[in-house]
Amino acid sequence: MANSELTAKTATPLARMADAFRRGLDSDVFHSFKHSPVTIVATVVTLVMIGASVFANLVAPHNPFDMATIDMLDSELPPVWEEMGMSKYLLGTDNLGRDVFSTILYGSRVSLFVGFTSVVLSMVIGIALGLIAGYKGGLIDAFIMRVAEIQLSFPTILVALLINGVMRGVLPPSQHADLAILVLVLSIGLSNWVQFARTVRASTLVERNKEYVLAARLIGVKPFFIMVRHVLPNVMGPILVIATLGLASAVLTEATLSFLGVGVPPTEPSLGTLINVGSDYLFSGSWWITIFPGAALAVLVLAVNLVGDWLRDALNPKLR
Amino acid sequence: MALLNIQDMKIQFPSRRGTVEAVKGISLEVNGGEIVGVVGESGAGKSTIGNAVIGLLEAPGRMTGGVVSLHNERIDNLPFQTLQKIRGRKIGMIFQDPLTSLNPLFTVGQQLVETVRTHLDMSESDARKRAIEMLDEVGIADAENRVDQYPHQFSGGMRQRVVIALALAVNPKLVIADEPTTALDVSIQAQILDLIRKLCKERNVGVIIITHDMGVIAEITDRVAVMYRGKIVELGQTEQVLGRPEHPYTKSLMAAVPRSDVKLDRFPRVSYSDGEVKQHQHIDIHSHWLGKSRDYVQKDGPLVRCENISMRFTSRYSIIPSWRKYFLAVDDVSFDIKHGEIFGVVGESGSGKSTVARMISGLYTPSKGKIYFDNTSVSDLKTDKELDPFRRQIQMIFQDPYSSLNPRMRVFDVIAEPIRHHRLAESKEQVTQIVEDLLEHVELGRQAAWKYPHEFSGGQRQRISIARALATRPRFLICDEPTSALDVSIQAQILNLLKDLQQELGLTMLFISHDLPVIRQMCDRVAVMQNGKIVEVAETEKLFTDPQHPYTQRLLTLMPTLNFQAAV
């Protein structure tokens, strides 16, 4: 105890971080992590899938976008363990002769990128509006929350489709392919902020009447700084949970939109696009083109959801 | 033969960071018709004993030794179902919070009838009759009609009476009351204690009262057990234990209880503690940054003047103004606070005293009336630029030490924030220096700066709050129930600290409390508030010796007095 006091006081930022890390390992949250095998597996799976997709160009056996390496004669080959399978193509090839395993890695990179950025977008919008609504109250609060509720009364996918359609209508067709990912991020991000806003507002309503906020007001701290410096750090717990669960649902929404053909173009496929393309060949016997991307999507979403569920329980003092 | 016999009870709470021994082998007897008090500070293990007797120890806590017997029959090792019968039939429990110990969805009568019928073989109509009798007995007027009302239709004190009726409905032999009056106002506390005493004697019931309040102990108990860190350090007749305490802990505890009869200069230093006393660096206040706040021009007249201020809250909002409903929290209040005095405001909960404090501090804008600080009408100021100089001069210390510090900020940043905001220091190094000096001055030590609030106890947190309030070099300090969440020995230390600071720095203070003895020890002048109005303002001595208003007189007679204290 006395030792950590001294190090904390005289410490360099690095030593202080190490101290924080050591305290993190000793915390209740980490303790609950260690005792939940399901969560450990889910975290490992999530990290492996994220890692593999981020470093797809290093991990993948083939580059599915390099036309020179693709041979049309190799198209629709089944996975290795099937009769016609080739050891070169672990999970078989698709209709263009691309290695399915490699396309999955490159595809989840697109899916995860869209997922992450759209969650960050919803988070930024949701936190900002939630903080303002909760802290200011009154008419501003009523206005923001009514807008949120109206949006919430439509299914998320419908809102995303609507935003997507509007933006595609506004943009010139020649730019659709280039801006497809941006449009996707915006439409998913804008359709998911409500959850964040509602959660942040609820926590803010509790926090703003606590005496430390009153003390800050007495000092004369501006509302903006009270919201950011005092309230925000204290409402972050539930946001983390929603963000994790939101990542899973954003990846799913992206896949759905791409499956419906309004997501990323087939030249730069995401998991949803792959499933969409492959589904045409499902009944001609080439099941692997659609099943493997589908399985990858299912495993990723499940793993992220399990991590999110654990986080929710671990951060909830009532369940501890 | 004793009614309840506890022999060498030991209770442990195993946790991942080692086992906590909450109760370390205590023995206690309770006879029928006797009220035994268990008194101690928070964490002494007093509630744990009550819970263990009735079999409500929270997991993972468990009894690791000892015997509990009721009527010579062991009850600590019974299977769950048998125990449930016994505790329903023979042991009643009264909890602290009457708001949560009744189910809001059932009428009072339904809850009483259910309890009676679970444990006694009675028909529905007989049980109802019994319920009405019980309500009558605990002093609820018009029991016939009120039996069909819901808990929210009863006031706090009335609800606690219902809880008592519930506990006594099946004629238990033993009643355990855990802080039965802590959530209640002093006038209601007296009634509830009288009621418990009366029922105990009439029905020959043994009662264990668990409390931290020496006043309650003195008022009602026959015998008292003083607990300190899981042990009973002193056990005996109440009069003897409180009047002629033998154990040093009891002595120090009694010394820390604010006296209602004489005003002392300081509280006697509580000497009994296991921790070593750290020596803190003393700073010379007059040459120090803290003391150099005398750049204010002293003006004539009072420092704070409240002119007919009122505050109304909207209790139901509507777009159409005439449909709105208001609640008048403060009603046309006027008073002055002179330079350098400690001005007390005393009143029961809901009397509007905190609202007054918040209006003066600037957190609320009065609906009517004006507040002058140094002859400037602060309630008319709007912009930050105009308000900042006044914010710097007026600071506040809050009641709840657990919510008044941002849990995500280091203590250093908590205290540095006002200094940085008002640009009171010239350099980063000076900020660090000031924060460390402030922490030394409130006797926490400079190492405290690098920890987070959760690493401190309630009293230590309150010291951090005080350091934060001092960091703007204020002239006027508002203390809103600064010690009501603290143990009595800690309270004495905090009050001493506040007094010292007030004298050193020449502060003017507004001191709000519901506790009359504390007010007497701290204040120069006192205002008594009732239902949003000030009924009396007087010099402290005069108010306590010669109260004018009937409400003040009533409050004073209800004030629990420790008659034995003179002997200390």
PDB file of C-alpha atoms in Angstrom, chain A residues 1 4-6 8-10 16 19 23 25-29 31 34 139 207 209-223 225 229-231 233-234 236-237, chain B residues 16-17 358 361-364 384 388 391-392 394-396 398-401 403-410 414 417-419 421-422 436 446-447 450-452 454-455 468 472:
ATOM      1  CA  MET A   1       0.000   0.000   0.000  1.00  0.00           C
ATOM      2  CA  SER A   4       2.126   2.079  -4.399  1.00  0.00           C
ATOM      3  CA  GLU A   5       1.492   5.494  -2.910  1.00  0.00           C
ATOM      4  CA  LEU A   6       5.078   6.451  -3.437  1.00  0.00           C
ATOM      5  CA  ALA A   8       2.102   6.729  -7.926  1.00  0.00           C
ATOM      6  CA  LYS A   9       3.334  10.053  -6.725  1.00  0.00           C
ATOM      7  CA  THR A  10       6.798  10.161  -8.150  1.00  0.00           C
ATOM      8  CA  ARG A  16       1.796   4.889 -13.528  1.00  0.00           C
ATOM      9  CA  ASP A  19       0.513   0.466 -11.745  1.00  0.00           C
ATOM     10  CA  ARG A  23      -4.569  -2.885 -10.309  1.00  0.00           C
ATOM     11  CA  LEU A  25      -5.422  -7.514 -13.030  1.00  0.00           C
ATOM     12  CA  ASP A  26      -6.493  -7.504  -9.408  1.00  0.00           C
ATOM     13  CA  SER A  27      -9.928  -6.014 -10.062  1.00  0.00           C
ATOM     14  CA  ASP A  28     -13.285  -7.710  -9.638  1.00  0.00           C
ATOM     15  CA  VAL A  29     -14.001  -7.471 -13.354  1.00  0.00           C
ATOM     16  CA  HIS A  31     -11.650 -11.886 -11.491  1.00  0.00           C
ATOM     17  CA  LYS A  34     -10.984 -15.541 -15.166  1.00  0.00           C
ATOM     18  CA  LEU A 139     -37.688  21.228 -23.812  1.00  0.00           C
ATOM     19  CA  GLU A 207     -25.527  11.609 -11.941  1.00  0.00           C
ATOM     20  CA  ASN A 209     -28.161  15.421  -9.053  1.00  0.00           C
ATOM     21  CA  LYS A 210     -25.238  13.894  -7.229  1.00  0.00           C
ATOM     22  CA  GLU A 211     -23.344  16.229  -4.999  1.00  0.00           C
ATOM     23  CA  TYR A 212     -20.082  16.094  -6.929  1.00  0.00           C
ATOM     24  CA  VAL A 213     -21.865  17.642  -9.900  1.00  0.00           C
ATOM     25  CA  LEU A 214     -23.375  20.308  -7.633  1.00  0.00           C
ATOM     26  CA  ALA A 215     -19.890  20.980  -6.279  1.00  0.00           C
ATOM     27  CA  ALA A 216     -18.557  21.457  -9.792  1.00  0.00           C
ATOM     28  CA  ARG A 217     -21.413  23.840 -10.557  1.00  0.00           C
ATOM     29  CA  LEU A 218     -20.587  25.803  -7.432  1.00  0.00           C
ATOM     30  CA  ILE A 219     -16.994  26.146  -8.544  1.00  0.00           C
ATOM     31  CA  GLY A 220     -18.365  27.595 -11.764  1.00  0.00           C
ATOM     32  CA  VAL A 221     -17.330  24.840 -14.156  1.00  0.00           C
ATOM     33  CA  LYS A 222     -19.085  25.296 -17.504  1.00  0.00           C
ATOM     34  CA  PRO A 223     -21.873  22.833 -18.363  1.00  0.00           C
ATOM     35  CA  PHE A 225     -16.934  20.535 -18.998  1.00  0.00           C
ATOM     36  CA  ARG A 229     -15.215  15.671 -17.327  1.00  0.00           C
ATOM     37  CA  HIS A 230     -17.619  14.735 -14.527  1.00  0.00           C
ATOM     38  CA  VAL A 231     -20.685  13.015 -15.906  1.00  0.00           C
ATOM     39  CA  PRO A 233     -16.669   9.048 -17.119  1.00  0.00           C
ATOM     40  CA  ASN A 234     -19.346   7.949 -14.674  1.00  0.00           C
ATOM     41  CA  MET A 236     -19.254   4.922 -19.456  1.00  0.00           C
ATOM     42  CA  GLY A 237     -19.867   1.452 -17.952  1.00  0.00           C
TER      43      GLY A 237
ATOM     44  CA  ARG B  16     -11.570 -13.254  -2.228  1.00  0.00           C
ATOM     45  CA  ARG B  17      -9.331 -10.881  -0.340  1.00  0.00           C
ATOM     46  CA  ARG B 358     -28.751  26.012  -2.165  1.00  0.00           C
ATOM     47  CA  SER B 361     -24.924  29.112  -2.877  1.00  0.00           C
ATOM     48  CA  GLY B 362     -26.449  29.935  -6.249  1.00  0.00           C
ATOM     49  CA  LEU B 363     -27.493  26.409  -7.200  1.00  0.00           C
ATOM     50  CA  TYR B 364     -31.124  27.499  -7.143  1.00  0.00           C
ATOM     51  CA  ASP B 384     -20.464  33.637 -15.694  1.00  0.00           C
ATOM     52  CA  ASP B 388     -17.385  33.878 -10.926  1.00  0.00           C
ATOM     53  CA  ARG B 391     -18.622  31.607  -6.713  1.00  0.00           C
ATOM     54  CA  ARG B 392     -15.051  31.879  -5.543  1.00  0.00           C
ATOM     55  CA  ILE B 394     -19.016  31.061  -1.524  1.00  0.00           C
ATOM     56  CA  GLN B 395     -18.285  27.370  -1.199  1.00  0.00           C
ATOM     57  CA  MET B 396     -20.243  24.456   0.135  1.00  0.00           C
ATOM     58  CA  PHE B 398     -22.264  18.518   1.279  1.00  0.00           C
ATOM     59  CA  GLN B 399     -23.923  15.894   3.401  1.00  0.00           C
ATOM     60  CA  ASP B 400     -23.102  12.661   1.640  1.00  0.00           C
ATOM     61  CA  PRO B 401     -19.359  12.050   1.532  1.00  0.00           C
ATOM     62  CA  SER B 403     -21.525  11.102  -3.652  1.00  0.00           C
ATOM     63  CA  SER B 404     -19.848  14.467  -3.224  1.00  0.00           C
ATOM     64  CA  LEU B 405     -16.582  13.374  -4.844  1.00  0.00           C
ATOM     65  CA  ASN B 406     -16.337  12.273  -8.444  1.00  0.00           C
ATOM     66  CA  PRO B 407     -15.335   8.598  -8.211  1.00  0.00           C
ATOM     67  CA  ARG B 408     -13.386   8.783 -11.466  1.00  0.00           C
ATOM     68  CA  MET B 409     -11.097  11.619 -10.458  1.00  0.00           C
ATOM     69  CA  ARG B 410      -7.953  11.464  -8.390  1.00  0.00           C
ATOM     70  CA  VAL B 414     -10.756  17.071  -7.308  1.00  0.00           C
ATOM     71  CA  GLU B 417     -10.177  21.856 -10.237  1.00  0.00           C
ATOM     72  CA  PRO B 418     -11.339  25.011  -8.422  1.00  0.00           C
ATOM     73  CA  ILE B 419      -7.782  26.396  -8.327  1.00  0.00           C
ATOM     74  CA  HIS B 421     -10.832  27.147 -12.873  1.00  0.00           C
ATOM     75  CA  HIS B 422     -10.396  30.404 -11.035  1.00  0.00           C
ATOM     76  CA  GLU B 436      -0.571  19.053  -0.963  1.00  0.00           C
ATOM     77  CA  ARG B 446      -0.009  14.708   0.909  1.00  0.00           C
ATOM     78  CA  GLN B 447       0.100  11.129  -0.365  1.00  0.00           C
ATOM     79  CA  TRP B 450      -2.702  10.401  -5.788  1.00  0.00           C
ATOM     80  CA  LYS B 451      -5.474   8.094  -4.717  1.00  0.00           C
ATOM     81  CA  TYR B 452      -9.080   7.785  -5.789  1.00  0.00           C
ATOM     82  CA  HIS B 454     -13.099   5.078  -2.970  1.00  0.00           C
ATOM     83  CA  GLU B 455      -9.875   4.383  -1.104  1.00  0.00           C
ATOM     84  CA  ARG B 468     -11.886  21.284  -2.114  1.00  0.00           C
ATOM     85  CA  THR B 472     -10.996  28.751  -3.782  1.00  0.00           C
TER      86      THR B 472
END
